[in-house]
Amino acid sequence: MKTVLVIGGGVTGLSTLYELSKWKKENQSDIRLVLAEASAQLGGKIHTVKNVGFMMEAGADSIVARKANGMNFIQELGLEEEVVYNAAGRSFIYSDGELKLIPADSVFGIPASVESLAKSTLVSAEGKVEALKDFYTKNEDFTKNDSIGVFLEHFFGKELVQKQIGPVLSGVYSGDLEDLTIASTLPQVFDYKEKYGSIIKGFNENRKVWQSGGDRKFLSFKGGLGALIQAYEEDLHGTEIFKNTKAEKIVKAADRYEVVFSNGKSVAADHVVLSIPHNAAEPLFTDRALKTEFTGLKNSSLISVYIGFDIPDSELPADGTGFITANTDELSCNACTWTSRKWKHTSESGNLLVRLFYKSSHPSFSILKEMSKEKLLQTALGDIKKSLGITAEPVVSEVTIWKESMPNYLITHPQTVEILESRLAENYPGVWLAGSSYYGVGIPDCIENGAITAKKITEKL
Ligand code: FAD
């Protein structure tokens, strides 16, 4: 009897196991399917916390609707009736001591028309004139493997990128735009430059693509994203799930692998799926070359602070759902979502719930990362007072420190993943990489990658 062991019960591992269990049923196979998860609960970076009428997500809070609606996991898991969408609203950038609207008719802060650029309150007249060079500057040297920050600055100038596009885009892709490739972020900017000669024109011509689905850009579930994890867990027939079971070692044993756990137990498996972060996978091996490649992948840190107040969220600027910080010396946070506005299901009473994000790209982060959760809460309250003028005492808070947990797809990322794959295929056939460290961080990417991983294995069975 063959055994597949999935290490890591985040959404990637769960999707992999779900697809394998479907295959097992369809093929009436006697294959043994095992999942080992280090912590007491499944879900990894998806974890919903409920407290005094507020719903908070310690990690991911939503799924990009455009991607999810093209897939069938919501229907398959019976979650259609549970789906909720974000409320429509406008986002601000906190700059020079005030909240300024991100101009309408822009995509990730990139103007989709000259009018949108002209109306921006974030950029000076000189900055706007400079950005117009997008219309007459040709792409001569850039490829999709170049830095998106350098690319955008080349065609738009520094000011538009630093004050309007950068804060939005680096928030979405968690990193410094200088270090991220065009290919791993927004390849459309390259395609539009090639096809239309101008990025602005490209977004203008393709506005239907970006506006599809209207304002319902993100989705979650009535019970929070944790409902997705629960649905997977309930649907994993014919599998064994071991929680509080941390993999510590992978040992080659004849034509199988013996995986040893922290509780002293072990599983012998023909296929092993590493749906764990790359820095959790590296210690499982003794192979030096492989270890070196794993360390070529990089993660950054993030701190999330939720605060619930006993005041109605109508105190916030009308029509707003949150802000991003442009100048890092003004506030310690990088962004603040007005969660109860954006997601009605997160606040039973309609009272104000906000979420602040602190990222390692911020100059204060080296101090913040050493702080206790209580001190972090006080810092967050200071940011709320300064940006929103709210001085009320919180009724609930949830501080989560994601230390070295957010994958950064550096320019070298694709090559490193390729080398890791080929070293594993050569020296550890049957051991598979999966998940957000390698193949895309969004939840739909992870779910899709789980299905691809399961297929690679079933093709070998
Ligand atoms: P993980 O969720 O990291 O799961 C890995 C699992 O492996 C964990 O459960 C861990 O405990 C376990 N593990 C680790 N080591 C071992 C070991 N040795 N043995 C056994 N088990 C082990 N994505 C979105 O699409 N939308 C969002 O809004 C969004 N927001 C985010 C906000 C935050 C704060 C964070 C941190 C992430 C966010 N993401 C978002 C990204 C998304 O949540 C992740 O990319 C995705 O959930 C990763 O899933 P995964 O299964 O690949 O890894």
Short mmCIF file of C-alpha atoms and ligand atoms in Angstrom, two decimals:
data_model
loop_
_atom_site.label_atom_id
_atom_site.label_comp_id
_atom_site.label_asym_id
_atom_site.label_seq_id
_atom_site.Cartn_x
_atom_site.Cartn_y
_atom_site.Cartn_z
CA MET A 1 0.00 0.00 0.00
CA LYS A 2 1.35 3.43 -1.00
CA THR A 3 1.40 6.33 1.47
CA VAL A 4 1.28 10.07 0.79
CA LEU A 5 2.25 12.30 3.69
CA VAL A 6 1.30 15.98 3.53
CA ILE A 7 3.33 18.09 5.95
CA GLY A 8 1.58 21.34 6.89
CA GLY A 9 -2.17 21.86 7.29
CA GLY A 10 -2.48 25.38 5.85
CA VAL A 11 -4.79 25.95 2.90
CA THR A 12 -2.23 24.47 0.44
CA GLY A 13 -1.83 21.24 2.39
CA LEU A 14 -5.59 20.97 2.85
CA SER A 15 -6.25 21.52 -0.85
CA THR A 16 -3.63 18.90 -1.74
CA LEU A 17 -5.13 16.38 0.66
CA TYR A 18 -8.67 17.17 -0.47
CA GLU A 19 -7.79 16.48 -4.12
CA LEU A 20 -5.94 13.28 -3.15
CA SER A 21 -8.91 12.07 -1.13
CA LYS A 22 -11.23 12.73 -4.09
CA TRP A 23 -8.89 10.74 -6.32
CA LYS A 24 -8.76 7.93 -3.75
CA LYS A 25 -12.56 7.67 -3.73
CA GLU A 26 -12.95 7.91 -7.51
CA ASN A 27 -10.31 5.24 -8.08
CA GLN A 28 -11.33 3.07 -5.13
CA SER A 29 -7.70 3.14 -4.11
CA ASP A 30 -6.33 1.79 -0.84
CA ILE A 31 -3.71 4.56 -0.70
CA ARG A 32 -2.94 5.87 2.81
CA LEU A 33 -3.30 9.66 3.08
CA VAL A 34 -1.79 11.38 6.13
CA LEU A 35 -1.59 15.04 7.12
CA ALA A 36 0.81 16.20 9.84
CA GLU A 37 0.26 19.68 11.28
CA ALA A 38 2.59 21.20 13.87
CA SER A 39 0.01 23.28 15.70
CA ALA A 40 -3.20 22.39 17.50
CA GLN A 41 -5.39 23.66 14.66
CA LEU A 42 -5.46 23.54 10.88
CA GLY A 43 -5.43 26.65 8.68
CA GLY A 44 -1.93 28.11 9.13
CA LYS A 45 -2.17 31.75 8.04
CA ILE A 46 -5.95 31.51 7.97
CA HIS A 47 -7.34 31.79 11.49
CA THR A 48 -10.59 33.52 12.51
CA VAL A 49 -10.95 34.86 16.07
CA LYS A 50 -14.37 35.85 17.48
CA ASN A 51 -14.65 38.06 20.57
CA VAL A 52 -17.46 40.20 22.10
CA GLY A 53 -19.39 40.52 18.83
CA PHE A 54 -16.35 41.25 16.65
CA MET A 55 -14.82 38.90 14.09
CA MET A 56 -11.08 39.25 13.45
CA GLU A 57 -8.73 37.42 11.08
CA ALA A 58 -5.29 36.83 12.58
CA GLY A 59 -3.87 36.31 9.08
CA ALA A 60 -5.58 36.51 5.67
CA ASP A 61 -8.91 38.33 5.67
CA SER A 62 -10.30 37.82 2.17
CA ILE A 63 -10.00 36.17 -1.22
CA VAL A 64 -9.69 38.03 -4.53
CA ALA A 65 -13.16 37.46 -6.04
CA ARG A 66 -11.98 37.58 -9.66
CA LYS A 67 -9.71 34.60 -9.04
CA ALA A 68 -12.00 32.65 -6.72
CA ASN A 69 -15.06 32.95 -8.96
CA GLY A 70 -13.15 31.32 -11.80
CA MET A 71 -12.50 28.26 -9.62
CA ASN A 72 -14.90 25.73 -8.14
CA PHE A 73 -13.76 25.22 -4.54
CA ILE A 74 -16.57 27.37 -3.09
CA GLN A 75 -19.27 25.24 -4.75
CA GLU A 76 -17.48 21.95 -4.08
CA LEU A 77 -17.12 22.73 -0.40
CA GLY A 78 -20.78 23.83 -0.16
CA LEU A 79 -19.90 27.40 0.82
CA GLU A 80 -22.00 29.34 -1.77
CA GLU A 81 -24.58 30.44 0.80
CA GLU A 82 -21.84 31.58 3.16
CA VAL A 83 -20.09 33.99 0.78
CA VAL A 84 -19.98 37.68 1.71
CA TYR A 85 -18.41 40.48 -0.35
CA ASN A 86 -16.60 43.61 0.70
CA ALA A 87 -18.66 46.77 0.91
CA ALA A 88 -17.89 49.36 -1.74
CA GLY A 89 -15.86 52.29 -0.54
CA ARG A 90 -12.95 54.55 -1.26
CA SER A 91 -9.45 54.26 0.12
CA PHE A 92 -7.26 57.07 1.35
CA ILE A 93 -3.56 57.70 1.58
CA TYR A 94 -2.42 59.40 4.81
CA SER A 95 0.02 62.04 3.66
CA ASP A 96 1.20 65.37 5.12
CA GLY A 97 -0.99 64.95 8.20
CA GLU A 98 -4.27 64.28 6.40
CA LEU A 99 -6.30 61.62 4.65
CA LYS A 100 -6.31 62.13 0.87
CA LEU A 101 -8.48 60.06 -1.45
CA ILE A 102 -6.76 57.71 -3.88
CA PRO A 103 -7.97 59.19 -7.18
CA ALA A 104 -10.97 57.59 -8.81
CA ASP A 105 -10.27 55.78 -12.07
CA SER A 106 -6.94 54.38 -10.95
CA VAL A 107 -5.77 50.78 -10.61
CA PHE A 108 -3.36 50.13 -7.70
CA GLY A 109 -2.81 53.91 -7.71
CA ILE A 110 -1.87 53.88 -11.42
CA PRO A 111 -3.99 56.47 -13.26
CA ALA A 112 -6.25 54.97 -15.94
CA SER A 113 -6.77 58.36 -17.59
CA VAL A 114 -5.15 61.78 -17.82
CA GLU A 115 -8.16 63.18 -15.87
CA SER A 116 -7.44 60.81 -12.99
CA LEU A 117 -3.82 62.00 -12.92
CA ALA A 118 -4.88 65.64 -13.15
CA LYS A 119 -7.30 65.33 -10.22
CA SER A 120 -4.84 63.65 -7.84
CA THR A 121 -4.30 65.57 -4.60
CA LEU A 122 -1.31 63.37 -3.79
CA VAL A 123 1.07 64.58 -6.48
CA SER A 124 2.36 68.10 -7.28
CA ALA A 125 1.80 69.81 -10.66
CA GLU A 126 5.46 69.08 -11.58
CA GLY A 127 4.97 65.40 -10.65
CA LYS A 128 1.92 65.20 -12.90
CA VAL A 129 3.71 66.76 -15.86
CA GLU A 130 6.61 64.35 -15.39
CA ALA A 131 4.22 61.38 -15.34
CA LEU A 132 2.97 62.34 -18.80
CA LYS A 133 6.27 61.10 -20.22
CA ASP A 134 4.60 57.69 -20.11
CA PHE A 135 2.90 58.71 -23.37
CA TYR A 136 6.10 59.38 -25.30
CA THR A 137 8.78 57.19 -23.67
CA LYS A 138 9.36 53.84 -25.36
CA ASN A 139 10.40 50.63 -23.62
CA GLU A 140 13.81 49.77 -25.00
CA ASP A 141 15.57 47.62 -22.40
CA PHE A 142 13.14 46.32 -19.78
CA THR A 143 12.00 42.71 -19.57
CA LYS A 144 9.41 41.22 -17.20
CA ASN A 145 12.21 40.05 -14.93
CA ASP A 146 13.21 43.63 -14.12
CA SER A 147 12.17 45.53 -11.01
CA ILE A 148 8.64 46.91 -11.17
CA GLY A 149 9.72 49.94 -9.10
CA VAL A 150 12.49 50.89 -11.53
CA PHE A 151 10.16 50.24 -14.50
CA LEU A 152 7.37 52.47 -13.20
CA GLU A 153 9.75 55.26 -12.18
CA HIS A 154 11.31 55.20 -15.64
CA PHE A 155 7.96 55.94 -17.29
CA PHE A 156 6.13 57.96 -14.60
CA GLY A 157 8.92 59.71 -12.69
CA LYS A 158 9.66 59.45 -8.96
CA GLU A 159 6.86 61.47 -7.42
CA LEU A 160 3.81 59.62 -8.78
CA VAL A 161 5.44 56.30 -7.89
CA GLN A 162 6.54 57.32 -4.40
CA LYS A 163 3.43 59.22 -3.34
CA GLN A 164 0.58 57.39 -5.08
CA ILE A 165 1.45 54.09 -6.75
CA GLY A 166 4.15 52.81 -4.38
CA PRO A 167 2.11 52.89 -1.15
CA VAL A 168 -0.72 50.92 -2.81
CA LEU A 169 1.31 48.43 -4.83
CA SER A 170 3.92 47.64 -2.17
CA GLY A 171 1.04 47.03 0.26
CA VAL A 172 -0.62 44.57 -2.09
CA TYR A 173 2.59 42.70 -2.94
CA SER A 174 4.24 43.01 0.52
CA GLY A 175 7.61 44.38 -0.38
CA ASP A 176 9.77 47.15 -1.68
CA LEU A 177 8.91 47.76 -5.36
CA GLU A 178 12.62 48.01 -6.17
CA ASP A 179 13.07 44.36 -5.18
CA LEU A 180 9.98 42.90 -6.87
CA THR A 181 9.85 41.82 -10.48
CA ILE A 182 7.26 42.93 -13.01
CA ALA A 183 6.48 39.25 -13.69
CA SER A 184 5.65 38.43 -10.07
CA THR A 185 3.49 41.52 -9.47
CA LEU A 186 1.68 43.29 -12.27
CA PRO A 187 2.91 41.95 -15.65
CA GLN A 188 0.09 43.90 -17.33
CA VAL A 189 2.08 47.15 -17.00
CA PHE A 190 4.72 45.64 -19.27
CA ASP A 191 2.17 44.25 -21.73
CA TYR A 192 0.32 47.59 -21.90
CA LYS A 193 3.57 49.46 -22.58
CA GLU A 194 4.35 47.05 -25.41
CA LYS A 195 0.86 47.05 -26.91
CA TYR A 196 -0.31 50.65 -26.44
CA GLY A 197 2.97 52.51 -25.95
CA SER A 198 1.61 53.87 -22.66
CA ILE A 199 0.72 52.28 -19.33
CA ILE A 200 -2.04 54.84 -18.69
CA LYS A 201 -3.54 54.12 -22.11
CA GLY A 202 -3.33 50.38 -21.42
CA PHE A 203 -5.36 50.68 -18.22
CA ASN A 204 -7.77 53.00 -20.01
CA GLU A 205 -8.34 50.51 -22.86
CA ASN A 206 -8.68 47.58 -20.45
CA ARG A 207 -10.86 49.21 -17.81
CA LYS A 208 -13.53 46.51 -18.26
CA VAL A 209 -11.06 43.83 -17.12
CA TRP A 210 -10.23 45.77 -13.96
CA GLN A 211 -13.79 46.79 -13.23
CA SER A 212 -15.29 43.33 -13.81
CA GLY A 213 -17.28 42.27 -10.77
CA GLY A 214 -17.86 45.93 -9.93
CA ASP A 215 -16.96 46.86 -6.39
CA ARG A 216 -17.20 43.27 -5.14
CA LYS A 217 -13.51 42.68 -5.48
CA PHE A 218 -12.96 40.51 -2.40
CA LEU A 219 -14.93 37.80 -0.71
CA SER A 220 -15.02 36.07 2.64
CA PHE A 221 -17.58 33.92 4.47
CA LYS A 222 -20.22 34.73 7.10
CA GLY A 223 -18.19 32.79 9.64
CA GLY A 224 -14.91 34.34 8.46
CA LEU A 225 -12.20 32.69 6.37
CA GLY A 226 -11.99 30.00 9.07
CA ALA A 227 -15.17 28.59 7.46
CA LEU A 228 -13.06 27.55 4.47
CA ILE A 229 -10.68 25.61 6.70
CA GLN A 230 -13.57 24.00 8.58
CA ALA A 231 -15.22 22.97 5.30
CA TYR A 232 -12.01 21.31 4.11
CA GLU A 233 -11.56 19.53 7.43
CA GLU A 234 -15.10 18.17 7.33
CA ASP A 235 -14.67 16.94 3.77
CA LEU A 236 -11.41 15.03 4.13
CA HIS A 237 -12.77 11.50 3.95
CA GLY A 238 -10.43 8.53 4.06
CA THR A 239 -7.53 10.52 5.49
CA GLU A 240 -5.65 10.61 8.80
CA ILE A 241 -4.99 14.01 10.34
CA PHE A 242 -2.37 14.38 13.06
CA LYS A 243 -2.36 17.75 14.83
CA ASN A 244 0.36 18.88 17.28
CA THR A 245 2.69 16.84 15.07
CA LYS A 246 5.72 18.73 13.85
CA ALA A 247 7.92 17.09 11.22
CA GLU A 248 11.58 17.24 12.23
CA LYS A 249 13.48 15.05 9.82
CA ILE A 250 13.14 13.40 6.42
CA VAL A 251 15.26 10.28 6.13
CA LYS A 252 15.66 8.30 2.91
CA ALA A 253 14.82 4.65 3.67
CA ALA A 254 15.27 2.32 0.66
CA ASP A 255 12.74 3.59 -1.92
CA ARG A 256 10.60 5.41 0.65
CA TYR A 257 11.02 8.22 3.16
CA GLU A 258 10.76 8.07 6.89
CA VAL A 259 9.50 11.34 8.34
CA VAL A 260 10.21 11.73 12.04
CA PHE A 261 8.01 13.95 14.22
CA SER A 262 8.71 15.96 17.40
CA ASN A 263 6.51 13.57 19.41
CA GLY A 264 8.89 10.70 18.58
CA LYS A 265 6.48 9.04 16.12
CA SER A 266 7.22 8.60 12.42
CA VAL A 267 5.48 7.82 9.12
CA ALA A 268 6.99 5.93 6.18
CA ALA A 269 5.80 7.50 2.93
CA ASP A 270 6.27 7.11 -0.82
CA HIS A 271 5.39 10.74 -1.46
CA VAL A 272 5.95 13.68 0.89
CA VAL A 273 4.38 17.08 0.27
CA LEU A 274 6.17 20.01 1.91
CA SER A 275 3.27 22.46 2.19
CA ILE A 276 5.15 24.39 4.86
CA PRO A 277 7.06 27.67 4.63
CA HIS A 278 10.54 27.32 3.06
CA ASN A 279 12.23 28.18 6.37
CA ALA A 280 10.34 25.30 8.02
CA ALA A 281 11.28 22.91 5.19
CA GLU A 282 15.02 23.64 5.23
CA PRO A 283 15.75 22.09 8.68
CA LEU A 284 14.15 18.78 7.62
CA PHE A 285 17.09 18.01 5.33
CA THR A 286 20.77 17.32 5.88
CA ASP A 287 21.71 17.80 2.20
CA ARG A 288 23.90 20.94 2.27
CA ALA A 289 23.31 22.07 -1.31
CA LEU A 290 19.57 21.82 -0.82
CA LYS A 291 19.74 23.76 2.45
CA THR A 292 21.67 26.56 0.74
CA GLU A 293 19.02 26.88 -1.98
CA PHE A 294 16.21 27.10 0.60
CA THR A 295 18.01 30.00 2.28
CA GLY A 296 17.98 31.85 -1.07
CA LEU A 297 14.23 32.42 -0.56
CA LYS A 298 13.27 35.36 1.64
CA ASN A 299 10.43 36.19 4.01
CA SER A 300 9.51 39.42 5.71
CA SER A 301 7.60 40.10 8.91
CA LEU A 302 4.27 41.74 9.61
CA ILE A 303 2.31 42.72 12.69
CA SER A 304 -1.49 42.91 12.61
CA VAL A 305 -3.41 44.82 15.30
CA TYR A 306 -7.21 44.77 15.49
CA ILE A 307 -8.98 47.22 17.78
CA GLY A 308 -12.73 47.22 18.45
CA PHE A 309 -14.43 50.28 19.96
CA ASP A 310 -17.74 50.93 21.62
CA ILE A 311 -18.54 53.70 19.12
CA PRO A 312 -20.44 53.51 15.82
CA ASP A 313 -18.26 53.32 12.74
CA SER A 314 -20.24 56.21 11.23
CA GLU A 315 -17.70 58.42 13.03
CA LEU A 316 -15.25 57.70 10.21
CA PRO A 317 -15.08 59.74 6.99
CA ALA A 318 -18.09 58.81 4.83
CA ASP A 319 -17.57 56.32 2.03
CA GLY A 320 -14.12 55.26 3.27
CA THR A 321 -12.79 51.77 3.99
CA GLY A 322 -9.27 52.55 5.12
CA PHE A 323 -5.98 54.23 4.42
CA ILE A 324 -2.39 53.52 3.49
CA THR A 325 0.52 55.57 4.82
CA ALA A 326 2.70 57.35 2.25
CA ASN A 327 5.40 58.93 4.39
CA THR A 328 6.81 56.49 6.87
CA ASP A 329 7.83 59.20 9.36
CA GLU A 330 4.24 60.30 9.99
CA LEU A 331 2.74 57.11 11.47
CA SER A 332 4.21 53.79 12.62
CA CYS A 333 1.64 51.74 10.68
CA ASN A 334 1.77 51.08 6.93
CA ALA A 335 -1.98 50.74 6.54
CA CYS A 336 -5.27 50.74 8.41
CA THR A 337 -8.44 48.96 7.28
CA TRP A 338 -11.79 50.12 8.65
CA THR A 339 -12.88 46.52 8.96
CA SER A 340 -16.43 47.07 10.23
CA ARG A 341 -17.04 49.33 7.20
CA LYS A 342 -15.48 47.04 4.66
CA TRP A 343 -16.88 43.80 6.10
CA LYS A 344 -20.30 44.21 7.73
CA HIS A 345 -20.23 40.66 9.12
CA THR A 346 -17.25 41.47 11.35
CA SER A 347 -19.15 43.69 13.77
CA GLU A 348 -22.50 42.48 15.14
CA SER A 349 -23.46 45.87 16.55
CA GLY A 350 -22.02 47.98 13.72
CA ASN A 351 -19.47 49.37 16.14
CA LEU A 352 -16.08 50.37 14.87
CA LEU A 353 -13.46 47.67 14.24
CA VAL A 354 -10.14 48.70 12.68
CA ARG A 355 -7.09 46.70 11.66
CA LEU A 356 -3.61 48.21 11.50
CA PHE A 357 -0.71 46.66 9.61
CA TYR A 358 2.95 47.12 10.60
CA LYS A 359 5.43 45.89 7.99
CA SER A 360 9.14 45.26 8.06
CA SER A 361 9.61 47.82 5.27
CA HIS A 362 8.79 50.58 7.83
CA PRO A 363 11.81 52.29 9.46
CA SER A 364 10.20 51.88 12.94
CA PHE A 365 9.80 48.12 12.51
CA SER A 366 13.13 47.21 14.12
CA ILE A 367 11.81 48.82 17.34
CA LEU A 368 8.25 47.52 16.96
CA LYS A 369 9.30 43.90 16.51
CA GLU A 370 10.89 43.93 19.97
CA MET A 371 7.76 45.31 21.66
CA SER A 372 5.31 43.36 23.82
CA LYS A 373 1.75 42.94 22.48
CA GLU A 374 0.56 45.51 25.05
CA LYS A 375 3.09 48.09 23.81
CA LEU A 376 2.11 47.35 20.20
CA LEU A 377 -1.52 48.01 21.11
CA GLN A 378 -0.55 51.37 22.63
CA THR A 379 1.39 52.25 19.44
CA ALA A 380 -1.67 51.34 17.36
CA LEU A 381 -3.91 53.50 19.56
CA GLY A 382 -1.46 56.37 19.03
CA ASP A 383 -1.70 55.93 15.24
CA ILE A 384 -5.52 55.86 15.43
CA LYS A 385 -5.58 59.05 17.50
CA LYS A 386 -3.25 60.85 15.09
CA SER A 387 -4.88 59.71 11.84
CA LEU A 388 -8.57 59.45 12.80
CA GLY A 389 -8.78 61.59 15.95
CA ILE A 390 -10.29 58.69 17.95
CA THR A 391 -9.34 58.65 21.64
CA ALA A 392 -11.90 56.10 22.95
CA GLU A 393 -10.78 53.11 25.04
CA PRO A 394 -10.81 49.81 23.08
CA VAL A 395 -13.25 47.06 24.07
CA VAL A 396 -11.35 44.34 22.22
CA SER A 397 -7.96 43.88 20.59
CA GLU A 398 -6.06 41.13 18.79
CA VAL A 399 -2.35 41.50 18.12
CA THR A 400 -0.65 38.93 15.85
CA ILE A 401 3.07 38.93 15.08
CA TRP A 402 3.91 37.16 11.81
CA LYS A 403 7.67 36.82 12.23
CA GLU A 404 9.54 36.04 8.99
CA SER A 405 6.30 34.64 7.60
CA MET A 406 5.47 36.68 4.50
CA PRO A 407 7.15 35.37 1.32
CA ASN A 408 8.92 38.01 -0.77
CA TYR A 409 9.32 36.98 -4.38
CA LEU A 410 12.68 38.51 -5.13
CA ILE A 411 14.04 38.84 -8.64
CA THR A 412 15.94 35.56 -8.09
CA HIS A 413 12.81 33.70 -6.89
CA PRO A 414 11.91 31.79 -10.09
CA GLN A 415 15.46 30.47 -10.55
CA THR A 416 15.75 29.42 -6.90
CA VAL A 417 12.46 27.50 -7.07
CA GLU A 418 13.57 25.83 -10.29
CA ILE A 419 16.88 24.72 -8.75
CA LEU A 420 15.11 23.41 -5.63
CA GLU A 421 12.65 21.43 -7.78
CA SER A 422 15.39 19.85 -9.84
CA ARG A 423 17.56 19.00 -6.80
CA LEU A 424 14.59 17.34 -5.13
CA ALA A 425 13.67 15.44 -8.31
CA GLU A 426 17.25 14.17 -8.53
CA ASN A 427 18.04 13.38 -4.89
CA TYR A 428 14.62 13.13 -3.25
CA PRO A 429 12.17 11.88 -5.91
CA GLY A 430 8.68 11.85 -4.46
CA VAL A 431 9.28 14.88 -2.20
CA TRP A 432 7.27 17.83 -3.48
CA LEU A 433 7.35 21.54 -2.72
CA ALA A 434 3.98 23.24 -2.36
CA GLY A 435 2.44 26.47 -1.18
CA SER A 436 2.98 30.14 -0.75
CA SER A 437 6.75 30.08 -0.28
CA TYR A 438 7.11 29.00 -3.91
CA TYR A 439 4.03 29.26 -6.13
CA GLY A 440 2.00 32.37 -5.26
CA VAL A 441 0.81 33.82 -1.96
CA GLY A 442 -2.88 34.42 -2.63
CA ILE A 443 -5.34 31.85 -1.28
CA PRO A 444 -6.63 30.94 -4.79
CA ASP A 445 -2.98 30.37 -5.87
CA CYS A 446 -2.47 28.08 -2.87
CA ILE A 447 -5.66 26.12 -3.59
CA GLU A 448 -4.73 25.74 -7.24
CA ASN A 449 -1.20 24.71 -6.30
CA GLY A 450 -2.63 22.05 -3.97
CA ALA A 451 -4.60 20.60 -6.90
CA ILE A 452 -1.52 20.69 -9.18
CA THR A 453 0.58 18.97 -6.50
CA ALA A 454 -2.03 16.24 -5.99
CA LYS A 455 -2.11 15.65 -9.78
CA LYS A 456 1.69 15.34 -9.96
CA ILE A 457 1.48 12.62 -7.30
CA THR A 458 -1.50 10.69 -8.68
CA GLU A 459 0.20 10.57 -12.08
CA LYS A 460 3.02 8.64 -10.41
CA LEU A 461 0.83 6.25 -8.43
P1 FAD B 1 0.65 28.28 5.76
O1 FAD B 1 -0.67 28.90 5.96
O2 FAD B 1 1.86 28.96 6.31
O3 FAD B 1 0.55 26.80 6.35
C1 FAD B 1 1.67 26.05 6.69
C2 FAD B 1 1.30 25.13 7.83
O4 FAD B 1 2.40 24.29 8.09
C3 FAD B 1 0.99 25.85 9.13
O5 FAD B 1 -0.25 25.41 9.63
C4 FAD B 1 2.14 25.47 10.05
O6 FAD B 1 1.76 25.36 11.41
C5 FAD B 1 2.53 24.12 9.48
N1 FAD B 1 3.92 23.73 9.72
C6 FAD B 1 5.04 24.49 9.67
N2 FAD B 1 6.14 23.74 9.92
C7 FAD B 1 5.70 22.47 10.11
C8 FAD B 1 6.35 21.25 10.39
N3 FAD B 1 7.68 21.15 10.50
N4 FAD B 1 5.59 20.13 10.55
C9 FAD B 1 4.24 20.18 10.43
N5 FAD B 1 3.57 21.32 10.17
C10 FAD B 1 4.29 22.46 9.99
N6 FAD B 1 -3.84 35.85 1.12
C11 FAD B 1 -4.99 36.20 0.49
O7 FAD B 1 -5.35 35.58 -0.53
N7 FAD B 1 -5.78 37.22 0.97
C12 FAD B 1 -5.44 37.93 2.08
O8 FAD B 1 -6.20 38.80 2.52
C13 FAD B 1 -4.21 37.63 2.72
N8 FAD B 1 -3.82 38.33 3.80
C14 FAD B 1 -2.78 37.88 4.55
C15 FAD B 1 -2.50 38.52 5.76
C16 FAD B 1 -1.50 38.03 6.59
C17 FAD B 1 -1.22 38.71 7.89
C18 FAD B 1 -0.76 36.88 6.20
C19 FAD B 1 0.28 36.30 7.12
C20 FAD B 1 -1.01 36.27 4.98
C21 FAD B 1 -2.02 36.76 4.14
N9 FAD B 1 -2.33 36.16 2.91
C22 FAD B 1 -3.45 36.54 2.22
C23 FAD B 1 -1.53 35.06 2.37
C24 FAD B 1 -2.17 33.71 2.62
O9 FAD B 1 -2.82 33.71 3.86
C25 FAD B 1 -1.09 32.65 2.64
O10 FAD B 1 -0.26 32.76 1.49
C26 FAD B 1 -1.68 31.23 2.67
O11 FAD B 1 -2.66 31.11 3.66
C27 FAD B 1 -0.53 30.28 2.88
O12 FAD B 1 -1.00 28.97 2.94
P2 FAD B 1 0.02 27.76 2.98
O13 FAD B 1 -0.80 26.55 3.20
O14 FAD B 1 0.89 27.77 1.78
O15 FAD B 1 0.97 28.05 4.22
#
